[in-house]
Amino acid sequence: MLVNAIEPDNHAAVNPLERLSGILSADMKKVDELIMAHMQSEIKLIPKLAGYLISSGGKRIRPLLTLAATRLFDDTTERPFGLAASVEFIHTATLLHDDVVDGSEERRGKKAANLVFGNQASVLVGDFLFSRAFQLMTADGSLEILRILSEASATISEGEVKQLLSISNMDTTMDDYITVISAKTAALFAAACEIGPVIADQNKATQEALRLYGLHLGLSFQIMDDVLDYSANQEKLGKAIGDDFREGKMTAPVLFALENANDDEREFWNRVISSPQSQKDEDLPRAIEILNARGAHIAAKTLAEEHAQLAKDALTSIEKSAINDSALIELLCGIADYTVNREF
């Protein structure tokens, strides 16, 4: 049942994601209870490590999207609780694996779990959380939902491998980049949204509309994350500046900067991306200077805005007669706009 935890008069001061979280607070509490219950194990290291990341302040946007995509059509069913928890477990497992692969030092403003507990424990607990996710899927009993989430899990893994192959590869194109982030980020956004109308027994056209919404929202979200890697305020966003740069990742800002690079700039990018181990302390400020001079931040944000608009457009195809709560449509559109308007 929907609970409006935020008074209407306060809406203007609260971002759409916080508003959605407030409206779905009762539902989200039940999801959190399932997350806490299913990450338990007799092996104490498992809940300790899993809890270290799960309790570190993530926005829970993916399970929130599953809840919202269900409540659009059905405000009583309890089926989305376990499936939203499953979505969060998939996401958390991929974060644990990502940080090991990337050699990350920080996650959500805290020391990365792999540095605290070790790479081996992080990988194995990530595997444990994947297993818990599939237990929750099978408990729901829908083969269609199992198909959607299992395909998303496989696609995420493929995306991570594709990204690994593109690191330090100056031949990476914008199409290559979109292919990578479609898989590693947008696939789970899409699946999290698509299963909502499946739970609510909506038609295929509605399921596709929510899938497309999630896909383009995820693309917009990741593109802006890559922009923020060169401009984020760490204290406000809990995100270190320059992680992608130090890892030699070819992201949207770099690709846009290369489109109009002069010979000196191209030589710079070739050195710092092809051989990130050769980077010097002054290279990151120089990279940011070039990105600003070439308008790469603006171009990347424009691309993110295009995908945010496509996300909103997808929602317009849903039959109004099927919608149980039209306010949620407005919030989902607001979240699409919010992804491209986060602080630099």
Tab-separated table of C-alpha atoms in Angstrom:
chain	number	residue	atom	x	y	z
A	1	MET	CA	0.000	0.000	0.000
A	2	LEU	CA	1.316	3.435	-0.873
A	3	VAL	CA	2.172	5.727	2.019
A	4	ASN	CA	2.700	9.413	1.310
A	5	ALA	CA	5.438	10.236	3.797
A	6	ILE	CA	6.100	13.735	2.429
A	7	GLU	CA	3.572	16.519	2.633
A	8	PRO	CA	2.647	18.075	-0.736
A	9	ASP	CA	3.746	21.541	0.391
A	10	ASN	CA	7.283	20.236	0.827
A	11	HIS	CA	7.545	18.692	-2.635
A	12	ALA	CA	9.202	21.677	-4.260
A	13	ALA	CA	12.133	21.463	-1.815
A	14	VAL	CA	12.698	17.731	-2.253
A	15	ASN	CA	14.205	16.053	-5.304
A	16	PRO	CA	12.051	13.480	-7.132
A	17	LEU	CA	14.106	10.524	-5.919
A	18	GLU	CA	13.629	11.571	-2.295
A	19	ARG	CA	9.930	12.136	-2.943
A	20	LEU	CA	9.579	8.664	-4.429
A	21	SER	CA	11.479	7.194	-1.505
A	22	GLY	CA	9.129	8.953	0.888
A	23	ILE	CA	5.972	7.854	-0.912
A	24	LEU	CA	7.184	4.258	-1.028
A	25	SER	CA	8.727	4.282	2.454
A	26	ALA	CA	6.424	1.589	3.854
A	27	ASP	CA	7.117	-0.678	0.894
A	28	MET	CA	10.844	0.045	1.040
A	29	LYS	CA	10.943	-0.834	4.727
A	30	LYS	CA	9.672	-4.316	3.867
A	31	VAL	CA	12.266	-4.618	1.102
A	32	ASP	CA	15.023	-3.590	3.527
A	33	GLU	CA	13.813	-6.195	6.020
A	34	LEU	CA	14.081	-8.868	3.330
A	35	ILE	CA	17.546	-7.629	2.335
A	36	MET	CA	18.757	-7.842	5.932
A	37	ALA	CA	17.186	-11.282	6.453
A	38	HIS	CA	18.568	-12.810	3.253
A	39	MET	CA	22.124	-11.551	3.628
A	40	GLN	CA	22.481	-13.481	6.890
A	41	SER	CA	24.693	-16.544	7.138
A	42	GLU	CA	26.282	-18.705	9.819
A	43	ILE	CA	29.598	-17.543	8.363
A	44	LYS	CA	29.880	-14.187	10.115
A	45	LEU	CA	32.113	-12.603	7.476
A	46	ILE	CA	29.310	-12.784	4.889
A	47	PRO	CA	26.755	-10.500	6.614
A	48	LYS	CA	29.577	-8.323	7.932
A	49	LEU	CA	31.002	-7.650	4.471
A	50	ALA	CA	27.618	-7.450	2.738
A	51	GLY	CA	26.296	-5.114	5.414
A	52	TYR	CA	29.363	-2.897	5.081
A	53	LEU	CA	28.324	-1.992	1.535
A	54	ILE	CA	24.545	-2.339	1.766
A	55	SER	CA	24.326	-0.029	4.795
A	56	SER	CA	26.716	2.575	3.389
A	57	GLY	CA	24.116	5.019	2.120
A	58	GLY	CA	23.156	3.929	-1.399
A	59	LYS	CA	19.964	5.496	-2.764
A	60	ARG	CA	18.335	2.103	-3.485
A	61	ILE	CA	17.185	3.556	-6.809
A	62	ARG	CA	16.844	0.189	-8.567
A	63	PRO	CA	14.531	-1.469	-6.011
A	64	LEU	CA	12.615	1.816	-5.765
A	65	LEU	CA	12.039	1.644	-9.503
A	66	THR	CA	10.707	-1.915	-9.179
A	67	LEU	CA	8.295	-0.783	-6.490
A	68	ALA	CA	7.187	2.277	-8.465
A	69	ALA	CA	6.755	0.308	-11.695
A	70	THR	CA	4.479	-2.087	-9.812
A	71	ARG	CA	2.546	0.530	-7.845
A	72	LEU	CA	1.746	2.364	-11.063
A	73	PHE	CA	-0.785	-0.414	-11.653
A	74	ASP	CA	-1.308	-2.295	-8.362
A	75	ASP	CA	-1.105	-0.767	-4.883
A	76	THR	CA	-1.765	-3.909	-2.844
A	77	THR	CA	0.348	-6.830	-4.075
A	78	GLU	CA	3.315	-7.835	-1.920
A	79	ARG	CA	5.154	-9.560	-4.765
A	80	PRO	CA	7.498	-6.664	-5.554
A	81	PHE	CA	9.150	-6.800	-2.110
A	82	GLY	CA	11.177	-9.946	-2.679
A	83	LEU	CA	11.913	-9.034	-6.283
A	84	ALA	CA	13.071	-5.526	-5.359
A	85	ALA	CA	15.396	-7.116	-2.795
A	86	SER	CA	16.660	-9.430	-5.526
A	87	VAL	CA	17.404	-6.445	-7.767
A	88	GLU	CA	19.378	-4.776	-4.957
A	89	PHE	CA	21.361	-7.968	-4.321
A	90	ILE	CA	22.292	-8.170	-8.007
A	91	HIS	CA	23.411	-4.544	-7.920
A	92	THR	CA	25.421	-4.973	-4.703
A	93	ALA	CA	27.095	-8.127	-6.017
A	94	THR	CA	28.200	-6.305	-9.158
A	95	LEU	CA	29.585	-3.426	-7.075
A	96	LEU	CA	31.683	-5.837	-5.009
A	97	HIS	CA	33.027	-7.475	-8.155
A	98	ASP	CA	33.585	-4.126	-9.903
A	99	ASP	CA	35.681	-2.757	-7.073
A	100	VAL	CA	37.941	-5.792	-7.196
A	101	VAL	CA	38.339	-5.576	-10.984
A	102	ASP	CA	38.895	-1.808	-10.917
A	103	GLY	CA	41.101	-1.823	-7.845
A	104	SER	CA	38.822	0.830	-6.359
A	105	GLU	CA	39.830	2.585	-3.169
A	106	GLU	CA	36.500	4.185	-2.304
A	107	ARG	CA	32.785	3.430	-2.623
A	108	ARG	CA	29.981	5.701	-1.372
A	109	GLY	CA	32.439	7.845	0.566
A	110	LYS	CA	33.955	4.892	2.448
A	111	LYS	CA	36.992	2.726	1.901
A	112	ALA	CA	36.056	0.067	-0.676
A	113	ALA	CA	35.085	-3.330	0.745
A	114	ASN	CA	37.895	-5.089	-1.111
A	115	LEU	CA	40.444	-2.942	0.756
A	116	VAL	CA	38.803	-3.641	4.113
A	117	PHE	CA	38.073	-7.351	3.706
A	118	GLY	CA	40.287	-8.385	0.791
A	119	ASN	CA	39.646	-9.227	-2.852
A	120	GLN	CA	38.907	-12.902	-2.278
A	121	ALA	CA	36.243	-12.260	0.350
A	122	SER	CA	34.654	-9.510	-1.776
A	123	VAL	CA	34.350	-11.778	-4.819
A	124	LEU	CA	32.942	-14.679	-2.805
A	125	VAL	CA	30.418	-12.565	-0.913
A	126	GLY	CA	29.397	-11.046	-4.247
A	127	ASP	CA	28.753	-14.596	-5.466
A	128	PHE	CA	26.730	-15.280	-2.306
A	129	LEU	CA	24.536	-12.229	-2.957
A	130	PHE	CA	23.965	-13.305	-6.562
A	131	SER	CA	22.791	-16.665	-5.232
A	132	ARG	CA	20.449	-14.981	-2.757
A	133	ALA	CA	19.044	-12.891	-5.607
A	134	PHE	CA	18.163	-16.015	-7.565
A	135	GLN	CA	16.614	-17.651	-4.497
A	136	LEU	CA	14.287	-14.670	-4.181
A	137	MET	CA	13.445	-14.838	-7.893
A	138	THR	CA	12.551	-18.508	-7.778
A	139	ALA	CA	10.500	-17.980	-4.607
A	140	ASP	CA	8.313	-15.577	-6.598
A	141	GLY	CA	7.571	-18.362	-9.064
A	142	SER	CA	7.328	-16.349	-12.294
A	143	LEU	CA	9.412	-17.812	-15.123
A	144	GLU	CA	9.049	-14.540	-17.051
A	145	ILE	CA	10.534	-12.518	-14.196
A	146	LEU	CA	13.264	-15.116	-13.734
A	147	ARG	CA	14.054	-14.763	-17.444
A	148	ILE	CA	14.184	-10.960	-17.298
A	149	LEU	CA	16.446	-10.756	-14.255
A	150	SER	CA	18.698	-13.667	-15.227
A	151	GLU	CA	19.225	-12.183	-18.698
A	152	ALA	CA	20.034	-8.840	-17.101
A	153	SER	CA	22.585	-10.518	-14.806
A	154	ALA	CA	24.303	-12.182	-17.758
A	155	THR	CA	24.251	-8.920	-19.733
A	156	ILE	CA	25.869	-7.038	-16.833
A	157	SER	CA	28.720	-9.544	-16.740
A	158	GLU	CA	29.189	-9.230	-20.493
A	159	GLY	CA	29.245	-5.455	-20.145
A	160	GLU	CA	31.954	-5.614	-17.509
A	161	VAL	CA	34.095	-7.791	-19.771
A	162	LYS	CA	33.514	-5.412	-22.699
A	163	GLN	CA	34.571	-2.498	-20.528
A	164	LEU	CA	37.681	-4.382	-19.442
A	165	LEU	CA	38.600	-4.823	-23.116
A	166	SER	CA	38.020	-1.128	-23.832
A	167	ILE	CA	40.228	0.175	-21.014
A	168	SER	CA	43.267	2.042	-22.385
A	169	ASN	CA	41.988	1.376	-25.914
A	170	MET	CA	42.136	4.614	-27.891
A	171	ASP	CA	40.213	2.968	-30.748
A	172	THR	CA	37.077	2.880	-28.595
A	173	THR	CA	34.167	4.648	-30.326
A	174	MET	CA	31.052	6.291	-28.929
A	175	ASP	CA	29.043	3.295	-30.171
A	176	ASP	CA	31.398	1.001	-28.245
A	177	TYR	CA	30.926	3.119	-25.133
A	178	ILE	CA	27.120	3.078	-25.397
A	179	THR	CA	27.213	-0.698	-25.877
A	180	VAL	CA	29.249	-1.077	-22.679
A	181	ILE	CA	27.095	1.128	-20.471
A	182	SER	CA	23.892	-0.314	-21.938
A	183	ALA	CA	25.042	-3.666	-20.612
A	184	LYS	CA	26.859	-2.863	-17.379
A	185	THR	CA	24.454	-0.217	-16.033
A	186	ALA	CA	21.284	0.255	-18.063
A	187	ALA	CA	20.385	-3.447	-18.276
A	188	LEU	CA	19.566	-3.672	-14.568
A	189	PHE	CA	17.639	-0.374	-14.622
A	190	ALA	CA	15.609	-1.766	-17.534
A	191	ALA	CA	14.941	-5.098	-15.831
A	192	ALA	CA	14.059	-3.457	-12.512
A	193	CYS	CA	11.379	-1.411	-14.286
A	194	GLU	CA	10.135	-4.124	-16.645
A	195	ILE	CA	9.272	-6.602	-13.914
A	196	GLY	CA	6.844	-4.118	-12.317
A	197	PRO	CA	4.147	-4.397	-14.995
A	198	VAL	CA	4.833	-8.140	-15.230
A	199	ILE	CA	4.000	-8.437	-11.523
A	200	ALA	CA	0.886	-6.329	-12.106
A	201	ASP	CA	-0.189	-8.494	-15.086
A	202	GLN	CA	0.000	-5.685	-17.640
A	203	ASN	CA	0.222	-6.215	-21.392
A	204	LYS	CA	3.439	-6.567	-23.391
A	205	ALA	CA	3.285	-2.997	-24.682
A	206	THR	CA	3.249	-1.666	-21.124
A	207	GLN	CA	6.084	-3.980	-20.121
A	208	GLU	CA	8.112	-2.706	-23.079
A	209	ALA	CA	7.362	0.923	-22.177
A	210	LEU	CA	8.743	0.443	-18.670
A	211	ARG	CA	11.736	-1.484	-20.012
A	212	LEU	CA	12.583	1.380	-22.357
A	213	TYR	CA	12.098	3.898	-19.563
A	214	GLY	CA	14.573	1.997	-17.388
A	215	LEU	CA	17.041	1.477	-20.220
A	216	HIS	CA	17.258	5.153	-21.153
A	217	LEU	CA	17.206	6.248	-17.515
A	218	GLY	CA	20.161	3.943	-16.875
A	219	LEU	CA	22.060	5.316	-19.871
A	220	SER	CA	21.450	8.891	-18.749
A	221	PHE	CA	22.469	7.995	-15.195
A	222	GLN	CA	25.756	6.390	-16.269
A	223	ILE	CA	26.709	9.127	-18.728
A	224	MET	CA	26.259	11.710	-15.986
A	225	ASP	CA	28.229	9.552	-13.539
A	226	ASP	CA	31.064	9.600	-16.057
A	227	VAL	CA	30.790	13.386	-16.361
A	228	LEU	CA	30.836	13.728	-12.579
A	229	ASP	CA	34.032	11.672	-12.433
A	230	TYR	CA	35.776	14.799	-13.711
A	231	SER	CA	33.760	17.334	-11.742
A	232	ALA	CA	32.115	15.761	-8.703
A	233	ASN	CA	32.165	17.426	-5.316
A	234	GLN	CA	33.336	14.510	-3.203
A	235	GLU	CA	31.868	15.819	0.061
A	236	LYS	CA	28.380	16.207	-1.431
A	237	LEU	CA	28.309	13.146	-3.680
A	238	GLY	CA	30.633	10.714	-1.920
A	239	LYS	CA	32.483	10.234	-5.195
A	240	ALA	CA	36.212	10.639	-5.714
A	241	ILE	CA	37.267	12.691	-8.712
A	242	GLY	CA	39.254	11.030	-11.491
A	243	ASP	CA	38.757	7.311	-10.815
A	244	ASP	CA	37.855	6.612	-14.455
A	245	PHE	CA	40.758	8.760	-15.632
A	246	ARG	CA	43.286	6.899	-13.472
A	247	GLU	CA	41.955	3.561	-14.752
A	248	GLY	CA	42.252	4.626	-18.399
A	249	LYS	CA	38.537	4.328	-19.116
A	250	MET	CA	37.186	5.713	-22.373
A	251	THR	CA	34.024	7.508	-21.259
A	252	ALA	CA	31.741	10.052	-22.917
A	253	PRO	CA	33.635	13.186	-21.784
A	254	VAL	CA	36.951	11.846	-23.116
A	255	LEU	CA	35.389	10.698	-26.380
A	256	PHE	CA	33.817	14.120	-26.956
A	257	ALA	CA	37.094	15.860	-26.106
A	258	LEU	CA	38.906	13.704	-28.657
A	259	GLU	CA	36.492	14.688	-31.445
A	260	ASN	CA	37.987	18.190	-31.636
A	261	ALA	CA	41.394	17.580	-30.083
A	262	ASN	CA	44.461	19.255	-31.543
A	263	ASP	CA	47.703	17.315	-31.939
A	264	ASP	CA	49.003	18.222	-28.477
A	265	GLU	CA	45.736	17.230	-26.819
A	266	ARG	CA	45.526	13.976	-28.747
A	267	GLU	CA	49.097	13.155	-27.706
A	268	PHE	CA	48.136	13.910	-24.084
A	269	TRP	CA	45.080	11.638	-24.164
A	270	ASN	CA	47.037	8.885	-25.865
A	271	ARG	CA	49.635	8.949	-23.100
A	272	VAL	CA	47.328	9.129	-20.088
A	273	ILE	CA	44.688	6.707	-21.388
A	274	SER	CA	46.893	4.171	-23.184
A	275	SER	CA	49.354	4.068	-20.271
A	276	PRO	CA	47.511	5.228	-17.128
A	277	GLN	CA	50.418	4.016	-14.990
A	278	SER	CA	52.460	6.838	-16.526
A	279	GLN	CA	50.096	9.544	-15.290
A	280	LYS	CA	51.509	12.423	-13.270
A	281	ASP	CA	49.882	14.494	-10.512
A	282	GLU	CA	49.286	17.371	-12.906
A	283	ASP	CA	47.575	15.211	-15.552
A	284	LEU	CA	44.084	15.122	-14.020
A	285	PRO	CA	43.839	18.944	-13.738
A	286	ARG	CA	45.103	19.135	-17.327
A	287	ALA	CA	42.439	16.640	-18.442
A	288	ILE	CA	39.704	18.680	-16.756
A	289	GLU	CA	41.054	21.833	-18.396
A	290	ILE	CA	40.886	20.210	-21.842
A	291	LEU	CA	37.387	18.844	-21.224
A	292	ASN	CA	36.180	22.313	-20.298
A	293	ALA	CA	37.939	23.969	-23.242
A	294	ARG	CA	36.426	21.489	-25.716
A	295	GLY	CA	32.939	21.623	-24.218
A	296	ALA	CA	33.085	17.894	-23.512
A	297	HIS	CA	31.104	18.185	-20.271
A	298	ILE	CA	28.325	20.033	-22.087
A	299	ALA	CA	28.278	17.560	-24.985
A	300	ALA	CA	28.122	14.582	-22.622
A	301	LYS	CA	25.374	16.192	-20.559
A	302	THR	CA	23.424	16.865	-23.760
A	303	LEU	CA	23.693	13.163	-24.626
A	304	ALA	CA	22.432	12.291	-21.142
A	305	GLU	CA	19.526	14.711	-21.614
A	306	GLU	CA	18.591	12.992	-24.883
A	307	HIS	CA	18.326	9.656	-23.110
A	308	ALA	CA	16.396	11.228	-20.222
A	309	GLN	CA	13.890	12.543	-22.769
A	310	LEU	CA	13.611	9.112	-24.386
A	311	ALA	CA	12.917	7.671	-20.935
A	312	LYS	CA	10.078	10.147	-20.410
A	313	ASP	CA	8.750	9.560	-23.928
A	314	ALA	CA	8.468	5.834	-23.202
A	315	LEU	CA	6.044	6.532	-20.353
A	316	THR	CA	3.645	8.434	-22.625
A	317	SER	CA	2.743	5.224	-24.464
A	318	ILE	CA	1.186	3.647	-21.358
A	319	GLU	CA	-2.622	3.522	-21.492
A	320	LYS	CA	-3.993	5.966	-18.929
A	321	SER	CA	-6.799	3.589	-18.044
A	322	ALA	CA	-4.254	1.074	-16.751
A	323	ILE	CA	-2.518	3.506	-14.413
A	324	ASN	CA	-3.452	3.246	-10.750
A	325	ASP	CA	-1.423	6.243	-9.531
A	326	SER	CA	-0.687	8.966	-12.084
A	327	ALA	CA	1.451	10.887	-9.561
A	328	LEU	CA	4.056	8.161	-9.924
A	329	ILE	CA	4.343	8.888	-13.661
A	330	GLU	CA	5.174	12.492	-12.817
A	331	LEU	CA	7.800	11.355	-10.306
A	332	LEU	CA	9.390	8.911	-12.747
A	333	CYS	CA	9.657	11.710	-15.310
A	334	GLY	CA	11.132	13.925	-12.609
A	335	ILE	CA	13.759	11.312	-11.799
A	336	ALA	CA	14.791	11.230	-15.469
A	337	ASP	CA	15.334	15.011	-15.322
A	338	TYR	CA	17.115	14.706	-11.977
A	339	THR	CA	19.730	12.333	-13.382
A	340	VAL	CA	21.083	15.087	-15.634
A	341	ASN	CA	20.802	17.899	-13.112
A	342	ARG	CA	22.916	16.509	-10.295
A	343	GLU	CA	25.528	18.960	-9.026
A	344	PHE	CA	28.870	19.187	-10.792
